[in-house]
Amino acid sequence: MEPRDNQAEASYTFGDRSSSDIVVRLRNEEGRDDWIYCHSKILSEKSQYFADRLSDKWPTCKILDSRYCVEVICQESDYDHHINLLRLLYLVSDDVHEDNLCHNVKSALGILSVAKELSCPQIVTACVNYLEAVPWEEGEEEEILRTVPRIGSEAEPILARLQPVDQSAVTEIFVSAFRFATSSPPLPLGDVKSSAQEQIEYMITEDDDAPLLIADEEVKLEVKECVKSLFGRFFQCLEETSFKPVESEVINKKWSFRMVLSDLSWAFQILTKMEVVRDFVITWVDISAKLVKVVEQLETTVAETVEIRVKVIEVTAKVIEAIGYGTVILPTAKRLEMVKLWLPFVRNTKPLVDSPVTEDEGNGTVRYKIDGEIWQALESSFVSIILALPSADQAEILTEWLGKNGLYPDLTEAFEVWCYRSKVAKRRLGLLGGEEDENGMS
């Protein structure tokens, strides 16, 4: 069939029955049947599919008023996209921009699929350019991933934003993000910093996918330097807090102190995943005596005291666990010192945390909580550390604990093991004669 060309293309109107010379019969399996009046010149020029269907090589069926009929079978879900594509064939040209042809991602994807099926290269290009440029919602992104790969190489630009990047680029953004996440930005940037911390953890976590970054020695060194700088700020906070500042400085210093503690707690989690916690643990051990002294001497409200103690314990729990389970090996004297410093601190803090405290501003009662798993982890870690100490040191710690009527942490397990070890020590060690000395050992 030769398309009629006795009219200028600009005068063709989609769906105009009076000027049409072809009917596109659109049908689906659900029984929908529409006759769409079109013009063979438009369809043949813009679609290779219709050009082939209207050629002499393809049988056609004449219907009303000597019009030729091209029947197209489609799914119900694609029905409207076929109609929109036929309409767009009348609009697409070098002078019409993509934003005038596509109006949303869902529609553009549907039209793209139909345009590919009906061999409409101009429409395909318009949809690709549109989808490559506009933002996507999460659900739209998944639909794009299902649809675009079936289109072919001409649709590859759409997926450019989803392609994996070079590992050097991942390393650079990780290091940059870690520097920011351990910095002290202005308060309005707090949410940005929190986001950076969340994404850093996501990047190095193995879930359904492999970690985005496997840290090499260079990255680990950079991370340790950032944490070292973070500790530098913490030391400064300790020094400033140990003096009595003027009233106007009090709020800022307390806020800085709490923020650095939060950052240290987060940093420890990252260091654990990267298996480089040793320097952190040793530094925390070295500052523990001063830290406990400063916190216990803080002149704050009950609410502020509890909040600061909670944040200190969150970090200390991680450190105690690393020591208790041998992740970081320390000399006996250091391990004993940590128990004697932190066991009374957590014992005195737990009743404060378990009781409601009231904010000064009169905003009602607010509770600062520690996850129950942290209390349990602390208890287990203390027991592990104590049972690894010389028996005489164990006896001293247990005596003090029993004198406190067995308050938290519950050291019953350590007490039972100590009693058993002490009673059977002579037999187990194969020693002959002698009396048990005051340490419970022969």
Short mmCIF file of N, CA and C in Angstrom, two decimals, residues 239-376:
data_model
loop_
_atom_site.label_atom_id
_atom_site.label_comp_id
_atom_site.label_asym_id
_atom_site.label_seq_id
_atom_site.Cartn_x
_atom_site.Cartn_y
_atom_site.Cartn_z
N GLU A 239 39.77 18.13 79.26
CA GLU A 239 40.52 19.19 79.93
C GLU A 239 39.62 20.38 80.24
N GLU A 240 38.79 20.76 79.28
CA GLU A 240 37.92 21.92 79.49
C GLU A 240 36.85 21.64 80.53
N THR A 241 36.36 20.40 80.54
CA THR A 241 35.30 20.06 81.47
C THR A 241 35.82 19.91 82.89
N SER A 242 37.12 19.59 83.03
CA SER A 242 37.68 19.42 84.36
C SER A 242 37.85 20.73 85.09
N PHE A 243 37.80 21.86 84.35
CA PHE A 243 37.80 23.18 84.97
C PHE A 243 36.38 23.70 85.05
N LYS A 244 36.14 24.68 85.89
CA LYS A 244 34.81 25.26 85.99
C LYS A 244 34.70 26.42 85.03
N PRO A 245 34.00 26.22 83.91
CA PRO A 245 33.88 27.29 82.93
C PRO A 245 32.88 28.35 83.39
N VAL A 246 32.96 29.48 82.74
CA VAL A 246 31.97 30.52 83.03
C VAL A 246 30.62 30.04 82.51
N GLU A 247 29.56 30.61 83.06
CA GLU A 247 28.21 30.11 82.78
C GLU A 247 27.90 30.06 81.29
N SER A 248 28.35 31.05 80.54
CA SER A 248 28.02 31.13 79.12
C SER A 248 28.65 30.01 78.30
N GLU A 249 29.69 29.36 78.85
CA GLU A 249 30.38 28.30 78.12
C GLU A 249 29.89 26.90 78.49
N VAL A 250 29.11 26.81 79.54
CA VAL A 250 28.74 25.50 80.07
C VAL A 250 27.98 24.66 79.06
N ILE A 251 26.95 25.24 78.43
CA ILE A 251 26.09 24.48 77.52
C ILE A 251 26.88 23.94 76.33
N ASN A 252 27.71 24.79 75.73
CA ASN A 252 28.49 24.37 74.57
C ASN A 252 29.46 23.25 74.91
N LYS A 253 30.11 23.35 76.07
CA LYS A 253 31.09 22.34 76.46
C LYS A 253 30.42 20.99 76.72
N LYS A 254 29.24 21.01 77.37
CA LYS A 254 28.53 19.77 77.64
C LYS A 254 28.05 19.14 76.33
N TRP A 255 27.56 20.00 75.43
CA TRP A 255 27.08 19.49 74.14
C TRP A 255 28.23 18.85 73.37
N SER A 256 29.40 19.53 73.34
CA SER A 256 30.57 19.00 72.63
C SER A 256 31.01 17.67 73.23
N PHE A 257 30.98 17.59 74.55
CA PHE A 257 31.38 16.37 75.25
C PHE A 257 30.48 15.20 74.84
N ARG A 258 29.18 15.44 74.82
CA ARG A 258 28.24 14.38 74.46
C ARG A 258 28.40 13.97 73.00
N MET A 259 28.59 14.96 72.12
CA MET A 259 28.71 14.66 70.70
C MET A 259 29.97 13.83 70.41
N VAL A 260 31.07 14.18 71.05
CA VAL A 260 32.31 13.43 70.82
C VAL A 260 32.16 12.00 71.33
N LEU A 261 31.48 11.83 72.47
CA LEU A 261 31.24 10.48 72.99
C LEU A 261 30.41 9.66 72.00
N SER A 262 29.40 10.28 71.41
CA SER A 262 28.57 9.59 70.41
C SER A 262 29.41 9.20 69.20
N ASP A 263 30.28 10.10 68.78
CA ASP A 263 31.15 9.81 67.63
C ASP A 263 32.11 8.67 67.94
N LEU A 264 32.62 8.64 69.17
CA LEU A 264 33.55 7.58 69.55
C LEU A 264 32.84 6.23 69.57
N SER A 265 31.61 6.21 70.06
CA SER A 265 30.84 4.97 70.08
C SER A 265 30.63 4.44 68.66
N TRP A 266 30.28 5.36 67.75
CA TRP A 266 30.10 4.97 66.35
C TRP A 266 31.43 4.51 65.74
N ALA A 267 32.50 5.24 66.01
CA ALA A 267 33.80 4.91 65.42
C ALA A 267 34.26 3.52 65.84
N PHE A 268 33.96 3.15 67.09
CA PHE A 268 34.38 1.82 67.55
C PHE A 268 33.71 0.73 66.72
N GLN A 269 32.44 0.91 66.37
CA GLN A 269 31.74 -0.07 65.55
C GLN A 269 32.43 -0.24 64.20
N ILE A 270 32.84 0.89 63.61
CA ILE A 270 33.51 0.83 62.31
C ILE A 270 34.87 0.15 62.44
N LEU A 271 35.60 0.50 63.47
CA LEU A 271 36.92 -0.11 63.68
C LEU A 271 36.80 -1.61 63.91
N THR A 272 35.73 -2.02 64.58
CA THR A 272 35.51 -3.46 64.81
C THR A 272 35.31 -4.18 63.49
N LYS A 273 34.49 -3.61 62.61
CA LYS A 273 34.26 -4.23 61.31
C LYS A 273 35.54 -4.30 60.49
N MET A 274 36.41 -3.31 60.70
CA MET A 274 37.67 -3.27 59.94
C MET A 274 38.80 -3.99 60.66
N GLU A 275 38.50 -4.51 61.87
CA GLU A 275 39.46 -5.28 62.67
C GLU A 275 40.71 -4.46 63.02
N VAL A 276 40.48 -3.23 63.46
CA VAL A 276 41.59 -2.36 63.87
C VAL A 276 41.22 -1.61 65.16
N VAL A 277 40.75 -2.35 66.18
CA VAL A 277 40.28 -1.68 67.40
C VAL A 277 41.37 -1.51 68.46
N ARG A 278 42.52 -2.10 68.26
CA ARG A 278 43.51 -2.13 69.33
C ARG A 278 43.90 -0.73 69.81
N ASP A 279 44.22 0.16 68.90
CA ASP A 279 44.65 1.50 69.31
C ASP A 279 43.54 2.22 70.08
N PHE A 280 42.30 2.03 69.65
CA PHE A 280 41.16 2.64 70.34
C PHE A 280 41.08 2.12 71.78
N VAL A 281 41.16 0.80 71.94
CA VAL A 281 41.03 0.20 73.27
C VAL A 281 42.14 0.69 74.19
N ILE A 282 43.36 0.70 73.70
CA ILE A 282 44.50 1.14 74.54
C ILE A 282 44.33 2.60 74.94
N THR A 283 43.90 3.44 74.01
CA THR A 283 43.69 4.85 74.33
C THR A 283 42.60 5.01 75.38
N TRP A 284 41.51 4.27 75.23
CA TRP A 284 40.41 4.37 76.21
C TRP A 284 40.86 3.89 77.59
N VAL A 285 41.66 2.83 77.62
CA VAL A 285 42.19 2.33 78.89
C VAL A 285 43.05 3.41 79.55
N ASP A 286 43.88 4.07 78.75
CA ASP A 286 44.79 5.07 79.31
C ASP A 286 44.07 6.30 79.87
N ILE A 287 42.91 6.63 79.30
CA ILE A 287 42.20 7.83 79.77
C ILE A 287 41.09 7.50 80.76
N SER A 288 40.90 6.23 81.06
CA SER A 288 39.75 5.83 81.88
C SER A 288 39.74 6.48 83.25
N ALA A 289 40.90 6.50 83.92
CA ALA A 289 40.94 7.06 85.27
C ALA A 289 40.51 8.53 85.27
N LYS A 290 41.04 9.30 84.34
CA LYS A 290 40.68 10.72 84.27
C LYS A 290 39.22 10.88 83.86
N LEU A 291 38.76 10.05 82.92
CA LEU A 291 37.38 10.16 82.45
C LEU A 291 36.40 9.91 83.57
N VAL A 292 36.62 8.85 84.33
CA VAL A 292 35.71 8.54 85.45
C VAL A 292 35.70 9.69 86.46
N LYS A 293 36.86 10.23 86.73
CA LYS A 293 36.96 11.34 87.69
C LYS A 293 36.20 12.56 87.21
N VAL A 294 36.38 12.90 85.93
CA VAL A 294 35.71 14.08 85.38
C VAL A 294 34.20 13.91 85.40
N VAL A 295 33.72 12.75 84.95
CA VAL A 295 32.27 12.53 84.89
C VAL A 295 31.65 12.55 86.29
N GLU A 296 32.34 11.96 87.25
CA GLU A 296 31.79 11.92 88.60
C GLU A 296 31.79 13.28 89.28
N GLN A 297 32.63 14.19 88.79
CA GLN A 297 32.70 15.52 89.39
C GLN A 297 31.91 16.58 88.61
N LEU A 298 31.26 16.17 87.52
CA LEU A 298 30.50 17.13 86.73
C LEU A 298 29.38 17.76 87.56
N GLU A 299 29.26 19.06 87.45
CA GLU A 299 28.17 19.77 88.11
C GLU A 299 27.05 19.98 87.09
N THR A 300 26.15 19.00 87.02
CA THR A 300 25.08 19.02 86.03
C THR A 300 23.78 18.63 86.69
N THR A 301 22.69 18.79 85.95
CA THR A 301 21.40 18.30 86.42
C THR A 301 21.40 16.78 86.40
N VAL A 302 20.42 16.20 87.06
CA VAL A 302 20.32 14.74 87.07
C VAL A 302 20.17 14.20 85.65
N ALA A 303 19.34 14.88 84.86
CA ALA A 303 19.12 14.43 83.48
C ALA A 303 20.41 14.46 82.68
N GLU A 304 21.17 15.55 82.79
CA GLU A 304 22.42 15.66 82.04
C GLU A 304 23.43 14.63 82.52
N THR A 305 23.47 14.41 83.84
CA THR A 305 24.38 13.42 84.39
C THR A 305 24.11 12.04 83.82
N VAL A 306 22.83 11.68 83.81
CA VAL A 306 22.45 10.37 83.29
C VAL A 306 22.79 10.25 81.81
N GLU A 307 22.49 11.29 81.04
CA GLU A 307 22.75 11.25 79.60
C GLU A 307 24.24 11.05 79.31
N ILE A 308 25.08 11.80 80.02
CA ILE A 308 26.52 11.68 79.82
C ILE A 308 27.02 10.31 80.24
N ARG A 309 26.54 9.83 81.39
CA ARG A 309 26.96 8.51 81.86
C ARG A 309 26.55 7.41 80.88
N VAL A 310 25.36 7.54 80.32
CA VAL A 310 24.89 6.56 79.35
C VAL A 310 25.82 6.50 78.15
N LYS A 311 26.20 7.66 77.64
CA LYS A 311 27.07 7.70 76.47
C LYS A 311 28.46 7.15 76.80
N VAL A 312 28.96 7.44 78.01
CA VAL A 312 30.25 6.90 78.42
C VAL A 312 30.19 5.38 78.51
N ILE A 313 29.11 4.87 79.07
CA ILE A 313 28.98 3.42 79.24
C ILE A 313 28.84 2.73 77.90
N GLU A 314 28.17 3.36 76.94
CA GLU A 314 28.03 2.75 75.61
C GLU A 314 29.39 2.48 74.97
N VAL A 315 30.32 3.42 75.16
CA VAL A 315 31.67 3.22 74.62
C VAL A 315 32.44 2.20 75.48
N THR A 316 32.34 2.38 76.80
CA THR A 316 33.08 1.51 77.71
C THR A 316 32.67 0.05 77.54
N ALA A 317 31.38 -0.20 77.31
CA ALA A 317 30.91 -1.57 77.13
C ALA A 317 31.61 -2.24 75.96
N LYS A 318 31.81 -1.50 74.89
CA LYS A 318 32.50 -2.06 73.71
C LYS A 318 33.96 -2.37 74.04
N VAL A 319 34.60 -1.46 74.78
CA VAL A 319 36.00 -1.65 75.13
C VAL A 319 36.16 -2.84 76.08
N ILE A 320 35.30 -2.89 77.11
CA ILE A 320 35.36 -3.99 78.08
C ILE A 320 35.15 -5.34 77.39
N GLU A 321 34.24 -5.37 76.43
CA GLU A 321 33.99 -6.61 75.71
C GLU A 321 35.21 -7.04 74.90
N ALA A 322 35.87 -6.08 74.25
CA ALA A 322 37.06 -6.40 73.47
C ALA A 322 38.17 -6.96 74.36
N ILE A 323 38.26 -6.43 75.58
CA ILE A 323 39.27 -6.93 76.52
C ILE A 323 38.86 -8.29 77.08
N GLY A 324 37.59 -8.39 77.47
CA GLY A 324 37.10 -9.61 78.13
C GLY A 324 37.17 -10.84 77.26
N TYR A 325 37.00 -10.67 75.96
CA TYR A 325 36.98 -11.84 75.09
C TYR A 325 38.24 -11.97 74.24
N GLY A 326 39.29 -11.24 74.64
CA GLY A 326 40.59 -11.44 74.03
C GLY A 326 40.78 -10.84 72.66
N THR A 327 39.87 -9.96 72.24
CA THR A 327 40.07 -9.28 70.96
C THR A 327 41.31 -8.40 71.02
N VAL A 328 41.51 -7.77 72.19
CA VAL A 328 42.71 -6.99 72.45
C VAL A 328 43.35 -7.53 73.72
N ILE A 329 44.61 -7.90 73.66
CA ILE A 329 45.32 -8.49 74.79
C ILE A 329 46.05 -7.39 75.56
N LEU A 330 45.75 -7.31 76.87
CA LEU A 330 46.38 -6.31 77.73
C LEU A 330 47.05 -7.00 78.91
N PRO A 331 48.06 -6.35 79.50
CA PRO A 331 48.70 -6.91 80.70
C PRO A 331 47.71 -7.03 81.86
N THR A 332 48.05 -7.89 82.81
CA THR A 332 47.17 -8.13 83.96
C THR A 332 46.85 -6.84 84.69
N ALA A 333 47.85 -6.00 84.91
CA ALA A 333 47.65 -4.77 85.68
C ALA A 333 46.61 -3.86 85.00
N LYS A 334 46.65 -3.78 83.69
CA LYS A 334 45.70 -2.93 82.96
C LYS A 334 44.28 -3.50 83.06
N ARG A 335 44.17 -4.82 82.94
CA ARG A 335 42.84 -5.44 83.02
C ARG A 335 42.25 -5.25 84.42
N LEU A 336 43.07 -5.42 85.45
CA LEU A 336 42.61 -5.22 86.82
C LEU A 336 42.18 -3.77 87.04
N GLU A 337 42.96 -2.85 86.50
CA GLU A 337 42.62 -1.43 86.63
C GLU A 337 41.28 -1.12 86.00
N MET A 338 41.00 -1.68 84.84
CA MET A 338 39.73 -1.43 84.16
C MET A 338 38.55 -1.93 84.99
N VAL A 339 38.71 -3.10 85.62
CA VAL A 339 37.63 -3.62 86.45
C VAL A 339 37.40 -2.72 87.66
N LYS A 340 38.48 -2.33 88.32
CA LYS A 340 38.33 -1.52 89.53
C LYS A 340 37.79 -0.13 89.23
N LEU A 341 38.06 0.40 88.04
CA LEU A 341 37.55 1.72 87.67
C LEU A 341 36.08 1.67 87.22
N TRP A 342 35.79 0.75 86.34
CA TRP A 342 34.49 0.79 85.66
C TRP A 342 33.41 -0.01 86.34
N LEU A 343 33.76 -1.02 87.13
CA LEU A 343 32.72 -1.78 87.80
C LEU A 343 31.92 -0.91 88.77
N PRO A 344 32.57 -0.13 89.64
CA PRO A 344 31.78 0.78 90.49
C PRO A 344 31.01 1.83 89.69
N PHE A 345 31.60 2.30 88.59
CA PHE A 345 30.95 3.34 87.78
C PHE A 345 29.63 2.82 87.21
N VAL A 346 29.66 1.64 86.60
CA VAL A 346 28.42 1.12 86.01
C VAL A 346 27.43 0.72 87.09
N ARG A 347 27.95 0.25 88.24
CA ARG A 347 27.06 -0.11 89.35
C ARG A 347 26.29 1.11 89.84
N ASN A 348 26.96 2.26 89.92
CA ASN A 348 26.30 3.48 90.39
C ASN A 348 25.41 4.11 89.33
N THR A 349 25.71 3.82 88.06
CA THR A 349 24.95 4.43 86.96
C THR A 349 23.63 3.72 86.72
N LYS A 350 23.61 2.40 86.86
CA LYS A 350 22.41 1.64 86.50
C LYS A 350 21.15 2.09 87.24
N PRO A 351 21.21 2.34 88.56
CA PRO A 351 19.99 2.82 89.24
C PRO A 351 19.49 4.16 88.69
N LEU A 352 20.43 5.03 88.29
CA LEU A 352 20.04 6.31 87.72
C LEU A 352 19.33 6.12 86.39
N VAL A 353 19.86 5.20 85.58
CA VAL A 353 19.26 4.96 84.27
C VAL A 353 17.90 4.28 84.40
N ASP A 354 17.78 3.40 85.38
CA ASP A 354 16.52 2.66 85.56
C ASP A 354 15.41 3.50 86.15
N SER A 355 15.75 4.68 86.68
CA SER A 355 14.74 5.56 87.27
C SER A 355 14.48 6.74 86.35
N PRO A 356 13.22 7.24 86.30
CA PRO A 356 12.93 8.42 85.46
C PRO A 356 13.62 9.66 86.02
N VAL A 357 14.08 10.51 85.14
CA VAL A 357 14.68 11.78 85.54
C VAL A 357 13.94 12.90 84.83
N THR A 358 13.94 14.09 85.43
CA THR A 358 13.16 15.20 84.90
C THR A 358 14.05 16.26 84.30
N GLU A 359 13.71 16.73 83.11
CA GLU A 359 14.44 17.81 82.46
C GLU A 359 14.20 19.12 83.20
N ASP A 360 15.20 19.99 83.19
CA ASP A 360 15.08 21.28 83.87
C ASP A 360 14.03 22.18 83.24
N GLU A 361 13.87 22.05 81.91
CA GLU A 361 13.00 22.98 81.21
C GLU A 361 11.54 22.74 81.52
N GLY A 362 11.23 21.75 82.33
CA GLY A 362 9.85 21.50 82.67
C GLY A 362 9.07 20.83 81.57
N ASN A 363 9.78 20.09 80.73
CA ASN A 363 9.10 19.43 79.62
C ASN A 363 8.58 18.05 80.00
N GLY A 364 8.56 17.78 81.28
CA GLY A 364 8.05 16.48 81.71
C GLY A 364 9.17 15.50 81.99
N THR A 365 8.80 14.26 82.18
CA THR A 365 9.76 13.22 82.53
C THR A 365 10.31 12.55 81.29
N VAL A 366 11.63 12.39 81.26
CA VAL A 366 12.25 11.75 80.12
C VAL A 366 13.20 10.68 80.62
N ARG A 367 13.22 9.54 79.95
CA ARG A 367 14.08 8.43 80.36
C ARG A 367 15.23 8.26 79.38
N TYR A 368 16.44 8.18 79.93
CA TYR A 368 17.61 7.87 79.12
C TYR A 368 17.90 6.39 79.35
N LYS A 369 17.75 5.61 78.30
CA LYS A 369 17.85 4.16 78.45
C LYS A 369 19.12 3.62 77.83
N ILE A 370 19.54 2.50 78.40
CA ILE A 370 20.60 1.71 77.79
C ILE A 370 19.97 0.38 77.42
N ASP A 371 20.21 -0.05 76.22
CA ASP A 371 19.68 -1.33 75.76
C ASP A 371 20.03 -2.43 76.76
N GLY A 372 19.04 -3.25 77.07
CA GLY A 372 19.27 -4.33 78.02
C GLY A 372 20.42 -5.23 77.63
N GLU A 373 20.64 -5.37 76.32
CA GLU A 373 21.74 -6.21 75.85
C GLU A 373 23.10 -5.64 76.24
N ILE A 374 23.16 -4.29 76.37
CA ILE A 374 24.43 -3.67 76.77
C ILE A 374 24.74 -4.01 78.22
N TRP A 375 23.70 -3.92 79.10
CA TRP A 375 23.93 -4.29 80.50
C TRP A 375 24.37 -5.75 80.59
N GLN A 376 23.72 -6.63 79.82
CA GLN A 376 24.08 -8.04 79.85
C GLN A 376 25.49 -8.28 79.32
#
